[in-house]
Amino acid sequence: MKRFRYSLESLMRLKQARLDDELSKLEQISAGIAEVDRHRAELDQMNRDAARAAAGANALEGWQLSCLHQFRRFARQEDRRLEGMRDQLADQLEDQRLKVVEAHKKVRILEVLKEKRLEDWRIELDREQEQAVSDVVVARWAVRPKK
């Protein structure tokens, strides 16, 4: 019998490559979210440091208070911008997760089909081997000298 050959192997490889691409995009979006979170944490830390520095000073001049106020206003605006960006990325992440799940399903369907065809091929191989053995036994039995 000939070797097992899965006729949809190239399609399965293509679907696997697409799944890998979708997973890569998912990782990129996750990394983007982590980066935004890191920026927000840095901004929050800078805001707390500025407040601590102002609180620790004996006296602040007007320009220093004005700079602190402007920085806090900037920090709030930047945090809102980063929060919006994070929300966008979170939406993209959910969409990408759905794409990954769908791509994984397509690959899995082809894998299950391959497994089924391989099992059918093995059954047919066993049947052919059994028939060949049977033919050999019958052939030997037929050429046995009669007593």
PDB file of C-alpha atoms in Angstrom:
ATOM      1  CA  MET A   1       0.000   0.000   0.000  1.00  0.00           C
ATOM      2  CA  LYS A   2       1.177   3.515  -0.654  1.00  0.00           C
ATOM      3  CA  ARG A   3       2.216   5.949   2.074  1.00  0.00           C
ATOM      4  CA  PHE A   4      -0.387   8.013   3.849  1.00  0.00           C
ATOM      5  CA  ARG A   5      -0.818  11.363   2.168  1.00  0.00           C
ATOM      6  CA  TYR A   6      -3.248  13.980   3.436  1.00  0.00           C
ATOM      7  CA  SER A   7      -4.657  15.868   0.478  1.00  0.00           C
ATOM      8  CA  LEU A   8      -5.477  18.942   2.594  1.00  0.00           C
ATOM      9  CA  GLU A   9      -1.986  19.239   4.097  1.00  0.00           C
ATOM     10  CA  SER A  10      -1.145  22.434   2.197  1.00  0.00           C
ATOM     11  CA  LEU A  11      -4.453  24.000   3.245  1.00  0.00           C
ATOM     12  CA  MET A  12      -3.767  23.004   6.847  1.00  0.00           C
ATOM     13  CA  ARG A  13      -0.307  24.609   6.678  1.00  0.00           C
ATOM     14  CA  LEU A  14      -1.874  27.782   5.261  1.00  0.00           C
ATOM     15  CA  LYS A  15      -4.489  27.872   8.040  1.00  0.00           C
ATOM     16  CA  GLN A  16      -1.743  27.269  10.635  1.00  0.00           C
ATOM     17  CA  ALA A  17       0.274  30.164   9.187  1.00  0.00           C
ATOM     18  CA  ARG A  18      -2.797  32.400   9.453  1.00  0.00           C
ATOM     19  CA  LEU A  19      -3.317  31.300  13.034  1.00  0.00           C
ATOM     20  CA  ASP A  20       0.317  32.136  13.790  1.00  0.00           C
ATOM     21  CA  ASP A  21      -0.173  35.586  12.233  1.00  0.00           C
ATOM     22  CA  GLU A  22      -3.297  36.203  14.301  1.00  0.00           C
ATOM     23  CA  LEU A  23      -1.463  35.110  17.458  1.00  0.00           C
ATOM     24  CA  SER A  24       1.378  37.478  16.608  1.00  0.00           C
ATOM     25  CA  LYS A  25      -1.082  40.367  16.236  1.00  0.00           C
ATOM     26  CA  LEU A  26      -2.658  39.406  19.564  1.00  0.00           C
ATOM     27  CA  GLU A  27       0.761  39.552  21.237  1.00  0.00           C
ATOM     28  CA  GLN A  28       1.460  42.960  19.674  1.00  0.00           C
ATOM     29  CA  ILE A  29      -1.810  44.369  20.972  1.00  0.00           C
ATOM     30  CA  SER A  30      -1.139  42.915  24.429  1.00  0.00           C
ATOM     31  CA  ALA A  31       2.312  44.492  24.381  1.00  0.00           C
ATOM     32  CA  GLY A  32       0.713  47.816  23.416  1.00  0.00           C
ATOM     33  CA  ILE A  33      -1.643  47.614  26.377  1.00  0.00           C
ATOM     34  CA  ALA A  34       1.267  46.816  28.690  1.00  0.00           C
ATOM     35  CA  GLU A  35       3.179  49.801  27.300  1.00  0.00           C
ATOM     36  CA  VAL A  36       0.222  52.150  27.867  1.00  0.00           C
ATOM     37  CA  ASP A  37      -0.181  50.812  31.406  1.00  0.00           C
ATOM     38  CA  ARG A  38       3.522  51.384  32.018  1.00  0.00           C
ATOM     39  CA  HIS A  39       3.264  54.990  30.765  1.00  0.00           C
ATOM     40  CA  ARG A  40       0.236  55.629  32.980  1.00  0.00           C
ATOM     41  CA  ALA A  41       2.081  54.231  36.006  1.00  0.00           C
ATOM     42  CA  GLU A  42       5.115  56.426  35.260  1.00  0.00           C
ATOM     43  CA  LEU A  43       2.894  59.479  34.883  1.00  0.00           C
ATOM     44  CA  ASP A  44       1.149  58.703  38.175  1.00  0.00           C
ATOM     45  CA  GLN A  45       4.516  58.272  39.903  1.00  0.00           C
ATOM     46  CA  MET A  46       5.779  61.602  38.526  1.00  0.00           C
ATOM     47  CA  ASN A  47       2.576  63.285  39.715  1.00  0.00           C
ATOM     48  CA  ARG A  48       2.988  61.837  43.229  1.00  0.00           C
ATOM     49  CA  ASP A  49       6.676  62.808  43.291  1.00  0.00           C
ATOM     50  CA  ALA A  50       5.822  66.387  42.304  1.00  0.00           C
ATOM     51  CA  ALA A  51       3.132  66.581  44.997  1.00  0.00           C
ATOM     52  CA  ARG A  52       5.537  65.204  47.626  1.00  0.00           C
ATOM     53  CA  ALA A  53       8.224  67.674  46.592  1.00  0.00           C
ATOM     54  CA  ALA A  54       5.756  70.555  46.854  1.00  0.00           C
ATOM     55  CA  ALA A  55       4.482  69.350  50.219  1.00  0.00           C
ATOM     56  CA  GLY A  56       8.026  68.997  51.540  1.00  0.00           C
ATOM     57  CA  ALA A  57       9.048  72.511  50.608  1.00  0.00           C
ATOM     58  CA  ASN A  58       8.919  75.214  53.295  1.00  0.00           C
ATOM     59  CA  ALA A  59       7.480  77.810  50.987  1.00  0.00           C
ATOM     60  CA  LEU A  60       6.595  77.817  47.313  1.00  0.00           C
ATOM     61  CA  GLU A  61       6.689  80.811  45.088  1.00  0.00           C
ATOM     62  CA  GLY A  62       3.861  81.632  42.745  1.00  0.00           C
ATOM     63  CA  TRP A  63       5.664  80.401  39.652  1.00  0.00           C
ATOM     64  CA  GLN A  64       6.334  77.057  41.360  1.00  0.00           C
ATOM     65  CA  LEU A  65       2.677  76.652  42.265  1.00  0.00           C
ATOM     66  CA  SER A  66       1.746  77.567  38.710  1.00  0.00           C
ATOM     67  CA  CYS A  67       4.158  74.976  37.296  1.00  0.00           C
ATOM     68  CA  LEU A  68       2.802  72.328  39.667  1.00  0.00           C
ATOM     69  CA  HIS A  69      -0.761  73.192  38.660  1.00  0.00           C
ATOM     70  CA  GLN A  70       0.133  73.031  34.938  1.00  0.00           C
ATOM     71  CA  PHE A  71       1.903  69.721  35.389  1.00  0.00           C
ATOM     72  CA  ARG A  72      -1.078  68.239  37.227  1.00  0.00           C
ATOM     73  CA  ARG A  73      -3.420  69.454  34.485  1.00  0.00           C
ATOM     74  CA  PHE A  74      -1.114  67.967  31.847  1.00  0.00           C
ATOM     75  CA  ALA A  75      -0.927  64.700  33.817  1.00  0.00           C
ATOM     76  CA  ARG A  76      -4.746  64.445  33.997  1.00  0.00           C
ATOM     77  CA  GLN A  77      -5.084  65.144  30.248  1.00  0.00           C
ATOM     78  CA  GLU A  78      -2.354  62.678  29.389  1.00  0.00           C
ATOM     79  CA  ASP A  79      -3.881  60.051  31.646  1.00  0.00           C
ATOM     80  CA  ARG A  80      -7.272  60.486  29.943  1.00  0.00           C
ATOM     81  CA  ARG A  81      -5.591  60.203  26.538  1.00  0.00           C
ATOM     82  CA  LEU A  82      -3.735  57.064  27.599  1.00  0.00           C
ATOM     83  CA  GLU A  83      -6.913  55.636  29.116  1.00  0.00           C
ATOM     84  CA  GLY A  84      -8.718  56.189  25.804  1.00  0.00           C
ATOM     85  CA  MET A  85      -5.847  54.556  23.959  1.00  0.00           C
ATOM     86  CA  ARG A  86      -5.951  51.612  26.369  1.00  0.00           C
ATOM     87  CA  ASP A  87      -9.709  51.233  25.867  1.00  0.00           C
ATOM     88  CA  GLN A  88      -9.177  51.197  22.093  1.00  0.00           C
ATOM     89  CA  LEU A  89      -6.470  48.590  22.431  1.00  0.00           C
ATOM     90  CA  ALA A  90      -8.647  46.525  24.770  1.00  0.00           C
ATOM     91  CA  ASP A  91     -11.392  46.525  22.109  1.00  0.00           C
ATOM     92  CA  GLN A  92      -8.858  45.528  19.471  1.00  0.00           C
ATOM     93  CA  LEU A  93      -7.586  42.800  21.783  1.00  0.00           C
ATOM     94  CA  GLU A  94     -11.071  41.336  22.165  1.00  0.00           C
ATOM     95  CA  ASP A  95     -11.619  41.433  18.396  1.00  0.00           C
ATOM     96  CA  GLN A  96      -8.252  39.792  17.862  1.00  0.00           C
ATOM     97  CA  ARG A  97      -9.045  37.085  20.410  1.00  0.00           C
ATOM     98  CA  LEU A  98     -12.154  36.238  18.416  1.00  0.00           C
ATOM     99  CA  LYS A  99     -10.057  36.042  15.244  1.00  0.00           C
ATOM    100  CA  VAL A 100      -7.583  33.747  16.995  1.00  0.00           C
ATOM    101  CA  VAL A 101     -10.375  31.483  18.225  1.00  0.00           C
ATOM    102  CA  GLU A 102     -11.854  31.302  14.724  1.00  0.00           C
ATOM    103  CA  ALA A 103      -8.470  30.608  13.131  1.00  0.00           C
ATOM    104  CA  HIS A 104      -7.778  27.920  15.735  1.00  0.00           C
ATOM    105  CA  LYS A 105     -11.130  26.270  14.985  1.00  0.00           C
ATOM    106  CA  LYS A 106     -10.285  26.125  11.280  1.00  0.00           C
ATOM    107  CA  VAL A 107      -6.928  24.504  11.981  1.00  0.00           C
ATOM    108  CA  ARG A 108      -8.452  22.072  14.464  1.00  0.00           C
ATOM    109  CA  ILE A 109     -11.150  20.999  11.987  1.00  0.00           C
ATOM    110  CA  LEU A 110      -8.460  20.108   9.469  1.00  0.00           C
ATOM    111  CA  GLU A 111      -6.426  18.308  12.130  1.00  0.00           C
ATOM    112  CA  VAL A 112      -9.414  16.213  13.183  1.00  0.00           C
ATOM    113  CA  LEU A 113     -10.156  15.416   9.551  1.00  0.00           C
ATOM    114  CA  LYS A 114      -6.522  14.372   9.077  1.00  0.00           C
ATOM    115  CA  GLU A 115      -6.682  12.129  12.130  1.00  0.00           C
ATOM    116  CA  LYS A 116      -9.866  10.511  10.813  1.00  0.00           C
ATOM    117  CA  ARG A 117      -8.364   9.936   7.377  1.00  0.00           C
ATOM    118  CA  LEU A 118      -5.198   8.527   8.930  1.00  0.00           C
ATOM    119  CA  GLU A 119      -7.273   6.111  10.996  1.00  0.00           C
ATOM    120  CA  ASP A 120      -9.213   5.060   7.871  1.00  0.00           C
ATOM    121  CA  TRP A 121      -5.902   4.573   6.035  1.00  0.00           C
ATOM    122  CA  ARG A 122      -4.565   2.401   8.881  1.00  0.00           C
ATOM    123  CA  ILE A 123      -7.709   0.292   8.838  1.00  0.00           C
ATOM    124  CA  GLU A 124      -7.356  -0.173   5.075  1.00  0.00           C
ATOM    125  CA  LEU A 125      -3.652  -0.984   5.488  1.00  0.00           C
ATOM    126  CA  ASP A 126      -4.474  -3.599   8.132  1.00  0.00           C
ATOM    127  CA  ARG A 127      -7.132  -5.044   5.845  1.00  0.00           C
ATOM    128  CA  GLU A 128      -4.687  -5.256   2.929  1.00  0.00           C
ATOM    129  CA  GLN A 129      -2.020  -6.849   5.112  1.00  0.00           C
ATOM    130  CA  GLU A 130      -4.526  -9.357   6.419  1.00  0.00           C
ATOM    131  CA  GLN A 131      -5.580 -10.178   2.849  1.00  0.00           C
ATOM    132  CA  ALA A 132      -1.948 -10.605   1.786  1.00  0.00           C
ATOM    133  CA  VAL A 133      -1.259 -12.961   4.691  1.00  0.00           C
ATOM    134  CA  SER A 134      -4.429 -14.857   3.900  1.00  0.00           C
ATOM    135  CA  ASP A 135      -3.379 -15.196   0.245  1.00  0.00           C
ATOM    136  CA  VAL A 136       0.041 -16.533   1.286  1.00  0.00           C
ATOM    137  CA  VAL A 137      -1.515 -19.073   3.643  1.00  0.00           C
ATOM    138  CA  VAL A 138      -3.987 -20.221   0.991  1.00  0.00           C
ATOM    139  CA  ALA A 139      -1.193 -20.436  -1.582  1.00  0.00           C
ATOM    140  CA  ARG A 140       0.953 -22.562   0.723  1.00  0.00           C
ATOM    141  CA  TRP A 141      -1.963 -24.747   1.623  1.00  0.00           C
ATOM    142  CA  ALA A 142      -2.854 -25.241  -2.053  1.00  0.00           C
ATOM    143  CA  VAL A 143       0.680 -26.386  -2.998  1.00  0.00           C
ATOM    144  CA  ARG A 144       1.048 -28.810  -0.117  1.00  0.00           C
ATOM    145  CA  PRO A 145       1.582 -32.322  -1.275  1.00  0.00           C
ATOM    146  CA  LYS A 146      -1.346 -34.617  -0.606  1.00  0.00           C
ATOM    147  CA  LYS A 147      -0.688 -37.759   1.371  1.00  0.00           C
TER     148      LYS A 147
END
